[in-house]
Amino acid sequence: MSQPTPYEQMGGAPFFTTLVHRFYEGVGADPALRPMYPDADLEPAEIRLRMFLEQYWGGPTTYSDERGHPRLRMRHHPYVIDVAARDRWLTHMGAALDHAIAVHGLDPGMEQELRAYLVTAADAMVNTAAG
Ligand code: HEM
């Protein structure tokens, strides 16, 4: 028997679907972040982020099957991401995570790992000094 992946321990597809859907509801309603997203429809972006996070935590590798190597910093290069944008992103992600946990539950150790990862990853995406 193999060990469950973090993806499975976090609740698999339903957990990530709730998390990322709620996150993009927040982004869609945020006048500072929404204009950064190039497409009128946020759903394709929602699917890309969900696939990426599922893959990162040991779930299906659909992200790389469809998009290739993540190269996330490079893929964010076209967007001006300063610390304010990072903070907005993390605010929406934090609220989305609260919601996903309320709906699906989450082991506290997993929660800690996931929150720490999101902060580190968001820091790494900053590519522009403020002001
Ligand atoms: C720090 C603030 C961040 C901002 C402002 C930001 C903004 C954006 C924007 C504008 C896009 C293009 C939307 C699209 O896919 O069409 C995008 C794509 C994406 N972002 Fe972020 N992002 C941030 C952080 C992150 C973090 C921390 C992660 C991962 C943990 C992430 C993962 C992704 C992924 C997977 C895509 C799709 C890449 C692709 O396959 O093309 N982003 N982001």
CSV table of C-alpha atoms and ligand atoms in Angstrom, one decimal, residues 23-24 27 33-39 41-42 44-53 56-57 63 66-72 75-76 78-90 93 117-126, ligand 1:
chain,number,residue,atom,x,y,z
A,23,PHE,CA,-10.2,32.5,-4.8
A,24,TYR,CA,-11.2,33.6,-8.3
A,27,VAL,CA,-10.0,38.2,-7.6
A,33,LEU,CA,-6.3,42.6,-9.2
A,34,ARG,CA,-9.0,42.0,-11.8
A,35,PRO,CA,-7.5,44.3,-14.5
A,36,MET,CA,-4.3,42.3,-14.4
A,37,TYR,CA,-6.0,39.2,-15.7
A,38,PRO,CA,-6.0,39.3,-19.5
A,39,ASP,CA,-9.1,37.2,-20.3
A,41,ASP,CA,-13.6,35.0,-18.6
A,42,LEU,CA,-11.7,34.0,-15.5
A,44,PRO,CA,-9.7,29.2,-17.8
A,45,ALA,CA,-7.3,30.9,-15.3
A,46,GLU,CA,-9.2,29.2,-12.5
A,47,ILE,CA,-8.7,25.8,-14.2
A,48,ARG,CA,-5.0,26.4,-14.7
A,49,LEU,CA,-4.4,27.4,-11.1
A,50,ARG,CA,-6.4,24.4,-9.8
A,51,MET,CA,-4.5,22.0,-12.0
A,52,PHE,CA,-1.2,23.4,-10.9
A,53,LEU,CA,-2.0,23.2,-7.2
A,56,TYR,CA,2.1,20.4,-6.9
A,57,TRP,CA,0.5,18.5,-3.9
A,63,TYR,CA,-1.2,20.8,-15.5
A,66,GLU,CA,-1.4,20.4,-20.9
A,67,ARG,CA,0.9,23.3,-20.1
A,68,GLY,CA,4.4,21.8,-19.9
A,69,HIS,CA,6.9,22.7,-17.1
A,70,PRO,CA,5.2,25.2,-14.8
A,71,ARG,CA,8.0,27.9,-14.9
A,72,LEU,CA,5.8,30.0,-12.8
A,75,ARG,CA,4.8,32.8,-16.7
A,76,HIS,CA,4.2,35.8,-14.4
A,78,PRO,CA,4.2,39.8,-18.2
A,79,TYR,CA,2.3,41.0,-15.1
A,80,VAL,CA,3.5,43.7,-12.8
A,81,ILE,CA,3.5,42.0,-9.4
A,82,ASP,CA,4.5,44.3,-6.5
A,83,VAL,CA,4.1,43.6,-2.8
A,84,ALA,CA,0.7,45.2,-2.8
A,85,ALA,CA,-0.5,42.8,-5.5
A,86,ARG,CA,1.1,39.9,-3.6
A,87,ASP,CA,-0.8,41.0,-0.5
A,88,ARG,CA,-4.1,41.2,-2.4
A,89,TRP,CA,-3.5,37.7,-3.9
A,90,LEU,CA,-2.7,36.3,-0.5
A,93,MET,CA,-6.2,33.0,-1.1
A,117,TYR,CA,3.7,27.2,0.9
A,118,LEU,CA,1.3,29.9,-0.5
A,119,VAL,CA,3.2,32.7,1.3
A,120,THR,CA,6.5,31.5,0.0
A,121,ALA,CA,5.2,31.0,-3.5
A,122,ALA,CA,3.5,34.4,-3.6
A,123,ASP,CA,6.7,36.0,-2.4
A,124,ALA,CA,8.6,34.4,-5.2
A,125,MET,CA,6.2,35.8,-7.8
A,126,VAL,CA,7.0,39.5,-6.9
B,1,HEM,C1,1.6,37.1,-6.0
B,1,HEM,C2,0.6,37.5,-6.7
B,1,HEM,C3,0.1,36.8,-8.0
B,1,HEM,C4,-0.5,37.5,-9.0
B,1,HEM,C5,-0.9,39.0,-9.0
B,1,HEM,C6,-0.8,36.6,-10.0
B,1,HEM,C7,-1.3,36.9,-11.2
B,1,HEM,C8,-1.5,36.0,-12.3
B,1,HEM,C9,-2.0,36.3,-13.6
B,1,HEM,C10,-2.5,37.7,-14.0
B,1,HEM,C11,-2.1,35.2,-14.3
B,1,HEM,C12,-2.6,35.1,-15.8
B,1,HEM,C13,-4.0,34.4,-15.7
B,1,HEM,C14,-4.2,33.3,-16.6
B,1,HEM,O1,-3.8,32.1,-16.2
B,1,HEM,O2,-4.7,33.5,-17.7
B,1,HEM,C15,-1.6,34.1,-13.5
B,1,HEM,C16,-1.4,32.8,-13.9
B,1,HEM,C17,-1.1,31.8,-13.1
B,1,HEM,N1,-0.7,31.9,-11.8
B,1,HEM,FE1,-0.5,33.6,-10.7
B,1,HEM,N2,-0.3,35.3,-9.6
B,1,HEM,C18,0.2,35.4,-8.4
B,1,HEM,C19,0.7,34.4,-7.6
B,1,HEM,C20,0.7,33.1,-8.0
B,1,HEM,C21,1.1,32.0,-7.1
B,1,HEM,C22,1.7,32.2,-5.7
B,1,HEM,C23,0.9,30.8,-7.8
B,1,HEM,C24,1.1,29.4,-7.4
B,1,HEM,C25,1.1,29.0,-6.1
B,1,HEM,C26,0.3,31.2,-9.1
B,1,HEM,C27,0.0,30.3,-10.1
B,1,HEM,C28,-0.4,30.6,-11.3
B,1,HEM,C29,-0.7,29.7,-12.4
B,1,HEM,C30,-0.5,28.2,-12.3
B,1,HEM,C31,-1.0,30.4,-13.5
B,1,HEM,C32,-1.3,29.9,-14.9
B,1,HEM,C33,0.0,29.7,-15.6
B,1,HEM,C34,-0.1,29.1,-17.0
B,1,HEM,O3,-0.2,27.9,-17.2
B,1,HEM,O4,-0.2,29.9,-18.0
B,1,HEM,N3,0.2,32.5,-9.2
B,1,HEM,N4,-1.2,34.6,-12.3
